[in-house]
Coordinates of C-alpha atoms and ligand atoms in Angstrom, one line a residue:
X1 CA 0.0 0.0 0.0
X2 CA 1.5 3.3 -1.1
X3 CA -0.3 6.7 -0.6
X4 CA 0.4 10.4 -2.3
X5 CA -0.4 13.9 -0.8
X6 CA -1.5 17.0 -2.9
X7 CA -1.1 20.4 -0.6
X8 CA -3.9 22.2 0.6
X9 CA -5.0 24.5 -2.5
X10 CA -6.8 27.8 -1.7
X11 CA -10.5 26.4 -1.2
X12 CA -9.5 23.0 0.1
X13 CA -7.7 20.6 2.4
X14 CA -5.3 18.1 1.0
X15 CA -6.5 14.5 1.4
X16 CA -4.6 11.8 1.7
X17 CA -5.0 8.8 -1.5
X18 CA -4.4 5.1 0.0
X19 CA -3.5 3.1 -3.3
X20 CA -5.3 -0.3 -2.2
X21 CA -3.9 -2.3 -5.4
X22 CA -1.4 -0.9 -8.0
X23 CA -2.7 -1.8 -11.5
X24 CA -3.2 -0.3 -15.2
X25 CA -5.4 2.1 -17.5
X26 CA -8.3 3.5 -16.1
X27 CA -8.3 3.5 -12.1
X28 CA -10.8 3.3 -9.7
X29 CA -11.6 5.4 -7.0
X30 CA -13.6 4.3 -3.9
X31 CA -15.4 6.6 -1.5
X32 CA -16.5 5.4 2.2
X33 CA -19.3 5.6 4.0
X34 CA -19.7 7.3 7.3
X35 CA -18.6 7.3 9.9
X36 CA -16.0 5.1 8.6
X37 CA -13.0 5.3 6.4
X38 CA -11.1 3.8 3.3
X39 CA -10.3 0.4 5.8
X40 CA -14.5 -0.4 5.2
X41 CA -12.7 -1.0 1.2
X42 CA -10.5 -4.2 1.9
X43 CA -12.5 -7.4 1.6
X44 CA -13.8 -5.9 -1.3
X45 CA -10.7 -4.8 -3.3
X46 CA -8.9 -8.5 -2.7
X47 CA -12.0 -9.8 -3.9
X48 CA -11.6 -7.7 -6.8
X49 CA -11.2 -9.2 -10.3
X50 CA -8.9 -7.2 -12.8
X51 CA -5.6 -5.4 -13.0
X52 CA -6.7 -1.8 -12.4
X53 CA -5.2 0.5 -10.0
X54 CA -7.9 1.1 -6.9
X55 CA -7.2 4.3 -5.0
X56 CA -9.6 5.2 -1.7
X57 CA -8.8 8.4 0.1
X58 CA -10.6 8.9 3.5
X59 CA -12.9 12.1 2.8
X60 CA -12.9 15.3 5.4
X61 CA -12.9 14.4 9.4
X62 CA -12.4 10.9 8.6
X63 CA -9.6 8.4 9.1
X64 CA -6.6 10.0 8.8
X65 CA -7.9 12.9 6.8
X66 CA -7.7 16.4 8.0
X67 CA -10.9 18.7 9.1
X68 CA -12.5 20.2 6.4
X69 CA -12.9 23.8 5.8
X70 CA -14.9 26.2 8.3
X71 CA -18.0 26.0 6.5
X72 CA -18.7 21.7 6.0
X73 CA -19.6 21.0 2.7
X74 CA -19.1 17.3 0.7
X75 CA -18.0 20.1 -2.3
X76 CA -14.9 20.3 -0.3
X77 CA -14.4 16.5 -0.1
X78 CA -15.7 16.5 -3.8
X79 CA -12.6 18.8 -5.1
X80 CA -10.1 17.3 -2.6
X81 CA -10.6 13.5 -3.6
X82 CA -10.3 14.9 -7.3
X83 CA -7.0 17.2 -6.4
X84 CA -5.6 14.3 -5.0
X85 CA -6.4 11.7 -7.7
X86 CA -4.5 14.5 -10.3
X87 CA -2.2 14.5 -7.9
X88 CA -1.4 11.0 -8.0
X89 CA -0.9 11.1 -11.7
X90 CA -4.2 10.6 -13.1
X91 CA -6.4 13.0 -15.2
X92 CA -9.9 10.7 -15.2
X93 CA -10.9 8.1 -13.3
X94 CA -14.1 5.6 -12.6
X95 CA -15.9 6.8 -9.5
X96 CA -18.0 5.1 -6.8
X97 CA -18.7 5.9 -3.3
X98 CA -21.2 4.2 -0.8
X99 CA -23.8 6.2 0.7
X100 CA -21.4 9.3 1.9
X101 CA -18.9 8.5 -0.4
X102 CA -21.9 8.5 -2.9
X103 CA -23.0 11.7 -1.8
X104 CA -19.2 12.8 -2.4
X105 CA -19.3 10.8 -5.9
X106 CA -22.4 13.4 -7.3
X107 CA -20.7 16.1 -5.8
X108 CA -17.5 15.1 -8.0
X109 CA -19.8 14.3 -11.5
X110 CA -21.4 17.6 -10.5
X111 CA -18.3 19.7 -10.5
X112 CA -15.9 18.0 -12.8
X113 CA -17.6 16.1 -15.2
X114 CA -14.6 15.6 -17.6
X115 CA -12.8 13.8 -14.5
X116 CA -16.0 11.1 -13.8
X117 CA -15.2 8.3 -16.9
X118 CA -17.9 6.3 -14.6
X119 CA -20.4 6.5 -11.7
X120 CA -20.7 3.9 -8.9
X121 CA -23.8 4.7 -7.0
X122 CA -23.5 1.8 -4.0
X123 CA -26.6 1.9 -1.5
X124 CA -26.8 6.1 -1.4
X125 CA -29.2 8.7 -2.7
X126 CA -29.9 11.2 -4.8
X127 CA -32.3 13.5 -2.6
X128 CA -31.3 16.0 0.3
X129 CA -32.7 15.4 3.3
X130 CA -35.6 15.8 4.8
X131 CA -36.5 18.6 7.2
X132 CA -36.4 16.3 10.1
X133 CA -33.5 14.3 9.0
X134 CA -31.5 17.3 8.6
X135 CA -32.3 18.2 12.5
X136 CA -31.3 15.2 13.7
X137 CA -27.8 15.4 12.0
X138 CA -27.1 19.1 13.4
X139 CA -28.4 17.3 17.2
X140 CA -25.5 14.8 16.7
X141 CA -23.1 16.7 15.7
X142 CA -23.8 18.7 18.6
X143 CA -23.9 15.8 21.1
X144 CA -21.0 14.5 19.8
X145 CA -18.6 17.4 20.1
X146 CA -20.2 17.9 23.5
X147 CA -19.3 15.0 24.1
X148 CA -15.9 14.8 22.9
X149 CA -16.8 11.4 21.4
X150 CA -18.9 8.8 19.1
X151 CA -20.7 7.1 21.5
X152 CA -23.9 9.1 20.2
X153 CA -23.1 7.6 16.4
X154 CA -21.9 4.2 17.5
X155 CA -25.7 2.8 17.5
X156 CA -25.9 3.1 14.0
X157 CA -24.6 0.2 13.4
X158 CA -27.4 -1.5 14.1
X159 CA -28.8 0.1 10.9
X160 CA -25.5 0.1 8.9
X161 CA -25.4 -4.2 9.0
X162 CA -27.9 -6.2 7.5
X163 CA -30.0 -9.1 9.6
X164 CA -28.6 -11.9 6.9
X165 CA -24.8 -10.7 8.2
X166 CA -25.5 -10.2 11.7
X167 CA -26.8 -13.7 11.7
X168 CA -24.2 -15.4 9.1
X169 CA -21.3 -13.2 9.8
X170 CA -21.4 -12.1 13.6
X171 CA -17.2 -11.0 13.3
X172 CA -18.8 -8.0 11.0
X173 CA -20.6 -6.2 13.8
X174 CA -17.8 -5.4 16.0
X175 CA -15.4 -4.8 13.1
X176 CA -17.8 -2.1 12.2
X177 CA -18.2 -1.1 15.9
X178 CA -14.3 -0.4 15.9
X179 CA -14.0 1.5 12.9
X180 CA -16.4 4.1 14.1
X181 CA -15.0 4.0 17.6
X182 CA -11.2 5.3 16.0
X183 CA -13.6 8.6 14.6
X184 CA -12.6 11.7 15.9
X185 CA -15.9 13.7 17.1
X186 CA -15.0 17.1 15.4
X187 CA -14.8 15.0 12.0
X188 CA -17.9 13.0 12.7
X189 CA -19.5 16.8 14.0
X190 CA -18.1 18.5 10.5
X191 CA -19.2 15.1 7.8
X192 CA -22.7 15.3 9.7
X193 CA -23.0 18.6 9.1
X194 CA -21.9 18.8 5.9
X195 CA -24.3 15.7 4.9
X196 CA -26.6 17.8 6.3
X197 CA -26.1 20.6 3.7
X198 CA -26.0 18.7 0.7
X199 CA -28.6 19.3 -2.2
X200 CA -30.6 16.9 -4.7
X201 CA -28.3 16.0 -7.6
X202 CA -30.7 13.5 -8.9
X203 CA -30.0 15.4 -12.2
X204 CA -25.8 14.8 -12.0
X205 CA -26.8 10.7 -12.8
X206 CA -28.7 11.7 -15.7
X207 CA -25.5 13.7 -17.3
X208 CA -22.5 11.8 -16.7
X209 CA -20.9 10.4 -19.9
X210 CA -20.0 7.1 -19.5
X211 CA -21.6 4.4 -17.5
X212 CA -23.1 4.6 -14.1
X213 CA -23.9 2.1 -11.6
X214 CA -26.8 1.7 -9.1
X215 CA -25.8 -0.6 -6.4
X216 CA -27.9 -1.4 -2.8
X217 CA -28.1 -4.4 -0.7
X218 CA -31.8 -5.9 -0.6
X219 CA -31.8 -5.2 3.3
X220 CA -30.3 -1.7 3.4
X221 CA -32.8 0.4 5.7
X222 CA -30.8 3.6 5.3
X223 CA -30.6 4.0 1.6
X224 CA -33.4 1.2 0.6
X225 CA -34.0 -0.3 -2.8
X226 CA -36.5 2.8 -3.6
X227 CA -34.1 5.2 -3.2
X228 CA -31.7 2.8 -6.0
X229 CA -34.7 2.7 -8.4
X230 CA -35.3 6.6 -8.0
X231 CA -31.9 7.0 -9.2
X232 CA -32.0 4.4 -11.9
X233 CA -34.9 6.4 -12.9
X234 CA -32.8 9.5 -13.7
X235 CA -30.5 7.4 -15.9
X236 CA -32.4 4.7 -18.0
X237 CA -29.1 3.0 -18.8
X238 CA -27.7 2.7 -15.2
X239 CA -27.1 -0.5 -14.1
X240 CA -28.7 -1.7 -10.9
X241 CA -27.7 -4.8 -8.9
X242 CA -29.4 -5.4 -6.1
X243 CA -27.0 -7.4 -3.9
X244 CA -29.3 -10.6 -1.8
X245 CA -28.1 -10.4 1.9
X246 CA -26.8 -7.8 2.1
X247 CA -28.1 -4.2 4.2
X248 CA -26.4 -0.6 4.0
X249 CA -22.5 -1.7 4.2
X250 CA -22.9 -4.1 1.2
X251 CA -19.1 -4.0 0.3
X252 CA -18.2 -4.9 4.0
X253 CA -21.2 -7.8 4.2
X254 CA -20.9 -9.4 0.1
X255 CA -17.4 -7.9 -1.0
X256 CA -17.2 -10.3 -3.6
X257 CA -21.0 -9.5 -5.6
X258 CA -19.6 -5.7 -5.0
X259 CA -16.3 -6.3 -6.2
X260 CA -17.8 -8.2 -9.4
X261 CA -20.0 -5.4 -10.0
X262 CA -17.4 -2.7 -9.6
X263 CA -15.1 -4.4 -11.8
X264 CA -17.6 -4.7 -14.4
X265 CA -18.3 -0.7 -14.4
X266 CA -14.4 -0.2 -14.8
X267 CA -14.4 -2.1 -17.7
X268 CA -17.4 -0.8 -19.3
X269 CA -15.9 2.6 -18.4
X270 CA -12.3 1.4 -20.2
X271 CA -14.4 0.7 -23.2
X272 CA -16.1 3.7 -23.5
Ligands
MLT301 C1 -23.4 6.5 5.5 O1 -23.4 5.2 5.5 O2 -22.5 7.1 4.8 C2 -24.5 7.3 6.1 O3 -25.5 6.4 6.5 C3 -25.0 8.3 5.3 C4 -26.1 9.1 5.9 O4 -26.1 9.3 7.1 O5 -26.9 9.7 5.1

């Protein structure tokens, strides 16, 4: 595993890229979920089939990735991850991100269009949130920095994990559990926040030029199959896979059907 740096640039702080497999032609860049970081990536990228590179940066207030600017915004992250991507020596690359890191992904097709050679929508959504939704992320972010720690997020993993893995795959649970417990509250406090803020890009799917991807796991509560079909919707020609077993964290729960999938886009992408 080798990782590069781009400096902060006027607008944005410099994130750090983890390459996660060293490969050829057309790379593929994998966004996390929250409150997690590029680790959630692993099981999937050895499962992966192909020879591409596979780069995952942890996104603003997560991992090992600085605070985001003053103001939280996933446009930050958005301009960061593609800063650091150029950075790294690549001018386009195949994106996909899982719910955050999907929110992160539209941002990126939104504002740099020529960068986004494909989409990877894996169990996120198009839509802002609702009025009440949007409250509750500004009371955890709160709590949490009140708090000084995660306990206040750590019960979403009973949400994040399908009942299939929690049954089938009990080590999954508390691997989850410590990923979110190594968050720092001001980065959970700034990503909620900045989730929070985000607008409906629905449109974005619709205009990206090469291939998109709509992926969800049949028992994701957070971002459920509705919210995959409203986005296929948008884009008649997406792809969607709807992974069986699987609930919001389907890349941690079925990394190999994710993998599959993801490798599939990257070549359909290559063959643009
Ligand atoms: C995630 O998994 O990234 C979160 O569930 C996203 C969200 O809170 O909307």
């Amino acid at each position: 595993m080798t990782t590069g740096q781009v400096p902060a640039g006027s607008t944005t702080q410099a994130l750090e890229v983890v390459n996660l497999r060293d490969g050829h032609g057309l790379p593929l860049v994998l966004l996390h979920a929250f409150p997690l970081d590029h680790r959630m990536w692993a099981s999937a990228v050895d499962a992966m089939p192909g020879d591409f590179t596979v780069l995952a940066p942890d996104l603003h207030g997560m991992g090992r990735a600085p605070d985001g600017p003053r103001t939280p915004g996933l446009e930050a992250s958005a301009d960061a991850v593609v800063s650091a991507v150029r950075a790294a020596g690549y001018d386009r690359a195949v994106v996909a991100g899982l719910s955050m890191g999907g929110y992160v992904a539209m941002a990126i097709a939104e504002r740099h269009p020529g960068f986004v050679a494909g989409l990877g929508l894996l169990d996120t959504k198009s839509t802002a949130d609702a009025p009440e939704a949007r409250l509750n992320r500004l009371r955890v972010a709160h709590q949490v920095e009140a708090e000084r720690d995660t306990t206040a997020v750590l019960g979403m993993v009973a949400t994040l994990v399908g009942d299939t893995t929690r049954a089938e795959q009990p080590r999954i649970v508390p691997l989850v559990e410590s990923w979110i417990r190594a968050q720092r509250a001001d980065g959970v406090a700034w990503s909620q926040r900045a989730m929070a803020a985000r607008p409906d890009r629905t449109h974005v799917i619709h205009d990206v030029a090469g291939p998109v991807l709509v992926l969800v796991g049949d028992e994701d509560v957070m971002s459920p199959v509705s919210a995959a079909e409203h986005m296929v919707v948008a884009r008649r020609d997406a792809e969607l896979v709807i992974v069986p077993g699987a609930g919001h964290l389907s890349a941690v729960e079925r990394p190999a059907q994710v993998a599959e999938a993801l490798a599939d886009l990257v070549a359909r992408a290559s063959a643009h």
